């Protein structure tokens, strides 16, 4: 039979992802904080959707004019986002990017996110060309047209299948 330890009397060690983000206190501030987080989460979902639908104009529009896409060690300005995306997905007939577990920190008109992704790239037919997982670290700015990415940094933690040829 298992014997469970006694309940701790001291306060537990905080989670390493608990960055001590201050939460708003007034109702108006709380509603704005929740709306900002929901809009930013939609930016992440929309980003993945644009990639999977090959909607390069929409992907490019998700960035500010000075925005940067960074995939591993390769960084490109907003204008080159479609080209880098095409390069990443060369030889793929379809892809599926699942983005989840976003951590979202809003500070006025600036925000940072950290979210995990799993991506599957399919060759012609139904053969899996490669799969990978990692995270997106993003910086966003509130604009007149809503939240836009100033930087999206994709870090791969693991990959199977064919390697990427980005150079």
mmCIF file of C-alpha atoms in Angstrom:
data_model
loop_
_atom_site.group_PDB
_atom_site.id
_atom_site.type_symbol
_atom_site.label_atom_id
_atom_site.label_comp_id
_atom_site.label_asym_id
_atom_site.label_seq_id
_atom_site.Cartn_x
_atom_site.Cartn_y
_atom_site.Cartn_z
ATOM 1 C CA UNK A 1 0.000 0.000 0.000
ATOM 2 C CA UNK A 2 1.233 3.517 -0.894
ATOM 3 C CA UNK A 3 1.810 5.946 1.894
ATOM 4 C CA UNK A 4 1.317 9.563 0.909
ATOM 5 C CA UNK A 5 3.505 12.249 2.417
ATOM 6 C CA UNK A 6 1.950 14.688 4.859
ATOM 7 C CA UNK A 7 0.562 17.898 3.384
ATOM 8 C CA UNK A 8 3.219 20.593 3.249
ATOM 9 C CA UNK A 9 2.974 23.323 5.846
ATOM 10 C CA UNK A 10 5.219 25.780 4.001
ATOM 11 C CA UNK A 11 4.228 27.573 0.840
ATOM 12 C CA UNK A 12 5.209 25.463 -2.222
ATOM 13 C CA UNK A 13 7.967 26.593 -4.546
ATOM 14 C CA UNK A 14 6.475 28.701 -7.350
ATOM 15 C CA UNK A 15 6.248 27.225 -10.824
ATOM 16 C CA UNK A 16 9.147 28.417 -13.004
ATOM 17 C CA UNK A 17 6.614 29.809 -15.490
ATOM 18 C CA UNK A 18 4.975 31.969 -12.806
ATOM 19 C CA UNK A 19 6.637 35.231 -13.699
ATOM 20 C CA UNK A 20 4.766 37.213 -11.091
ATOM 21 C CA UNK A 21 2.708 39.031 -13.722
ATOM 22 C CA UNK A 22 0.597 41.621 -12.014
ATOM 23 C CA UNK A 23 -3.088 41.152 -12.675
ATOM 24 C CA UNK A 24 -5.339 44.221 -13.031
ATOM 25 C CA UNK A 25 -7.706 44.960 -10.191
ATOM 26 C CA UNK A 26 -10.491 47.206 -11.505
ATOM 27 C CA UNK A 27 -13.306 45.641 -13.515
ATOM 28 C CA UNK A 28 -12.527 47.791 -16.556
ATOM 29 C CA UNK A 29 -8.820 46.845 -16.460
ATOM 30 C CA UNK A 30 -9.658 43.175 -15.982
ATOM 31 C CA UNK A 31 -12.024 43.160 -18.971
ATOM 32 C CA UNK A 32 -9.379 44.870 -21.146
ATOM 33 C CA UNK A 33 -6.744 42.380 -19.923
ATOM 34 C CA UNK A 34 -9.000 39.444 -20.841
ATOM 35 C CA UNK A 35 -9.879 40.954 -24.235
ATOM 36 C CA UNK A 36 -6.193 41.547 -25.016
ATOM 37 C CA UNK A 37 -5.311 37.967 -24.097
ATOM 38 C CA UNK A 38 -8.174 36.581 -26.225
ATOM 39 C CA UNK A 39 -7.179 38.706 -29.234
ATOM 40 C CA UNK A 40 -3.529 37.687 -28.893
ATOM 41 C CA UNK A 41 -4.480 34.001 -28.620
ATOM 42 C CA UNK A 42 -6.477 34.460 -31.858
ATOM 43 C CA UNK A 43 -3.341 35.936 -33.478
ATOM 44 C CA UNK A 44 -1.493 32.704 -32.660
ATOM 45 C CA UNK A 45 -4.281 30.533 -34.062
ATOM 46 C CA UNK A 46 -4.577 32.716 -37.159
ATOM 47 C CA UNK A 47 -0.825 32.546 -37.723
ATOM 48 C CA UNK A 48 -0.893 28.735 -37.832
ATOM 49 C CA UNK A 49 -4.015 28.782 -40.009
ATOM 50 C CA UNK A 50 -2.389 31.094 -42.565
ATOM 51 C CA UNK A 51 0.608 28.770 -42.785
ATOM 52 C CA UNK A 52 -1.551 25.675 -43.289
ATOM 53 C CA UNK A 53 -3.760 27.384 -45.912
ATOM 54 C CA UNK A 54 -0.701 28.937 -47.621
ATOM 55 C CA UNK A 55 -2.374 32.320 -47.175
ATOM 56 C CA UNK A 56 0.861 34.289 -47.426
ATOM 57 C CA UNK A 57 -0.777 37.724 -47.651
ATOM 58 C CA UNK A 58 -2.655 37.021 -44.407
ATOM 59 C CA UNK A 59 0.510 35.721 -42.746
ATOM 60 C CA UNK A 60 2.422 38.806 -43.844
ATOM 61 C CA UNK A 61 -0.429 41.031 -42.618
ATOM 62 C CA UNK A 62 -0.156 39.492 -39.141
ATOM 63 C CA UNK A 63 3.178 41.362 -38.754
ATOM 64 C CA UNK A 64 3.860 45.040 -38.139
ATOM 65 C CA UNK A 65 5.704 46.876 -40.916
ATOM 66 C CA UNK A 66 8.967 46.339 -38.985
ATOM 67 C CA UNK A 67 8.112 42.753 -38.017
ATOM 68 C CA UNK A 68 10.595 39.871 -38.175
ATOM 69 C CA UNK A 69 10.096 36.115 -38.641
ATOM 70 C CA UNK A 70 12.844 34.008 -37.091
ATOM 71 C CA UNK A 71 12.942 30.281 -37.807
ATOM 72 C CA UNK A 72 15.909 28.781 -36.007
ATOM 73 C CA UNK A 73 18.923 30.857 -37.009
ATOM 74 C CA UNK A 74 17.251 32.379 -40.088
ATOM 75 C CA UNK A 75 15.590 35.792 -39.663
ATOM 76 C CA UNK A 76 13.724 37.719 -42.342
ATOM 77 C CA UNK A 77 11.792 40.994 -42.441
ATOM 78 C CA UNK A 78 8.035 41.085 -43.016
ATOM 79 C CA UNK A 79 8.472 41.432 -46.786
ATOM 80 C CA UNK A 80 10.282 38.070 -46.971
ATOM 81 C CA UNK A 81 7.895 36.097 -44.721
ATOM 82 C CA UNK A 82 6.135 34.458 -47.714
ATOM 83 C CA UNK A 83 9.470 33.428 -49.258
ATOM 84 C CA UNK A 84 10.783 31.876 -46.034
ATOM 85 C CA UNK A 85 7.451 30.113 -45.476
ATOM 86 C CA UNK A 86 7.531 28.670 -49.008
ATOM 87 C CA UNK A 87 11.099 27.503 -48.413
ATOM 88 C CA UNK A 88 10.147 25.774 -45.144
ATOM 89 C CA UNK A 89 7.217 24.013 -46.823
ATOM 90 C CA UNK A 90 8.975 23.162 -50.115
ATOM 91 C CA UNK A 91 7.872 19.720 -51.308
ATOM 92 C CA UNK A 92 4.875 19.633 -48.979
ATOM 93 C CA UNK A 93 1.360 19.340 -50.320
ATOM 94 C CA UNK A 94 -0.160 20.148 -46.931
ATOM 95 C CA UNK A 95 0.711 20.876 -43.343
ATOM 96 C CA UNK A 96 -0.934 21.030 -39.960
ATOM 97 C CA UNK A 97 0.313 23.309 -37.183
ATOM 98 C CA UNK A 98 -1.194 22.931 -33.742
ATOM 99 C CA UNK A 99 -0.394 25.821 -31.377
ATOM 100 C CA UNK A 100 -1.324 25.551 -27.730
ATOM 101 C CA UNK A 101 -0.631 26.341 -24.106
ATOM 102 C CA UNK A 102 0.001 30.041 -24.694
ATOM 103 C CA UNK A 103 1.522 32.088 -21.925
ATOM 104 C CA UNK A 104 0.580 35.702 -22.639
ATOM 105 C CA UNK A 105 2.022 38.749 -20.891
ATOM 106 C CA UNK A 106 0.473 42.106 -21.769
ATOM 107 C CA UNK A 107 2.202 45.349 -20.812
ATOM 108 C CA UNK A 108 0.224 48.283 -22.169
ATOM 109 C CA UNK A 109 0.508 48.227 -25.961
ATOM 110 C CA UNK A 110 3.233 45.540 -25.982
ATOM 111 C CA UNK A 111 2.871 41.817 -25.361
ATOM 112 C CA UNK A 112 4.975 38.661 -25.254
ATOM 113 C CA UNK A 113 3.828 35.098 -25.738
ATOM 114 C CA UNK A 114 5.338 31.663 -25.319
ATOM 115 C CA UNK A 115 3.391 28.776 -26.839
ATOM 116 C CA UNK A 116 4.109 25.209 -27.876
ATOM 117 C CA UNK A 117 3.626 23.850 -31.377
ATOM 118 C CA UNK A 118 3.479 20.511 -33.136
ATOM 119 C CA UNK A 119 3.771 20.616 -36.919
ATOM 120 C CA UNK A 120 3.215 17.869 -39.467
ATOM 121 C CA UNK A 121 4.341 18.379 -43.068
ATOM 122 C CA UNK A 122 2.853 16.043 -45.677
ATOM 123 C CA UNK A 123 4.479 15.179 -49.014
ATOM 124 C CA UNK A 124 2.439 14.525 -52.144
ATOM 125 C CA UNK A 125 -0.266 12.040 -51.217
ATOM 126 C CA UNK A 126 -0.482 11.233 -47.541
ATOM 127 C CA UNK A 127 3.141 10.460 -46.640
ATOM 128 C CA UNK A 128 4.519 12.361 -43.650
ATOM 129 C CA UNK A 129 7.579 14.263 -44.818
ATOM 130 C CA UNK A 130 8.541 15.507 -41.352
ATOM 131 C CA UNK A 131 7.081 16.266 -37.958
ATOM 132 C CA UNK A 132 8.409 18.587 -35.340
ATOM 133 C CA UNK A 133 7.616 20.243 -32.097
ATOM 134 C CA UNK A 134 8.879 23.226 -30.226
ATOM 135 C CA UNK A 135 7.697 26.653 -29.283
ATOM 136 C CA UNK A 136 6.921 30.084 -30.605
ATOM 137 C CA UNK A 137 8.230 33.064 -28.638
ATOM 138 C CA UNK A 138 6.439 36.112 -29.956
ATOM 139 C CA UNK A 139 6.435 39.831 -29.391
ATOM 140 C CA UNK A 140 3.376 41.837 -30.379
ATOM 141 C CA UNK A 141 2.320 45.468 -30.569
ATOM 142 C CA UNK A 142 -1.182 46.919 -30.386
ATOM 143 C CA UNK A 143 -1.883 48.831 -33.599
ATOM 144 C CA UNK A 144 -4.890 50.667 -34.982
ATOM 145 C CA UNK A 145 -5.793 47.371 -36.696
ATOM 146 C CA UNK A 146 -5.388 45.206 -33.586
ATOM 147 C CA UNK A 147 -2.474 43.175 -32.243
ATOM 148 C CA UNK A 148 0.333 42.462 -34.722
ATOM 149 C CA UNK A 149 3.551 40.489 -34.402
ATOM 150 C CA UNK A 150 6.798 42.426 -34.201
ATOM 151 C CA UNK A 151 8.754 39.164 -33.895
ATOM 152 C CA UNK A 152 7.892 35.483 -34.157
ATOM 153 C CA UNK A 153 10.732 33.201 -33.116
ATOM 154 C CA UNK A 154 10.245 29.512 -33.830
ATOM 155 C CA UNK A 155 12.470 27.145 -31.855
ATOM 156 C CA UNK A 156 12.451 23.454 -32.754
ATOM 157 C CA UNK A 157 12.850 21.070 -29.829
ATOM 158 C CA UNK A 158 12.567 17.889 -31.904
ATOM 159 C CA UNK A 159 12.060 16.821 -35.509
ATOM 160 C CA UNK A 160 11.645 13.540 -37.355
ATOM 161 C CA UNK A 161 11.800 12.871 -41.072
ATOM 162 C CA UNK A 162 13.487 14.983 -43.696
ATOM 163 C CA UNK A 163 15.554 17.954 -42.500
ATOM 164 C CA UNK A 164 14.661 21.491 -43.448
ATOM 165 C CA UNK A 165 16.735 23.050 -46.231
ATOM 166 C CA UNK A 166 16.643 26.765 -45.405
ATOM 167 C CA UNK A 167 19.858 27.874 -47.091
#
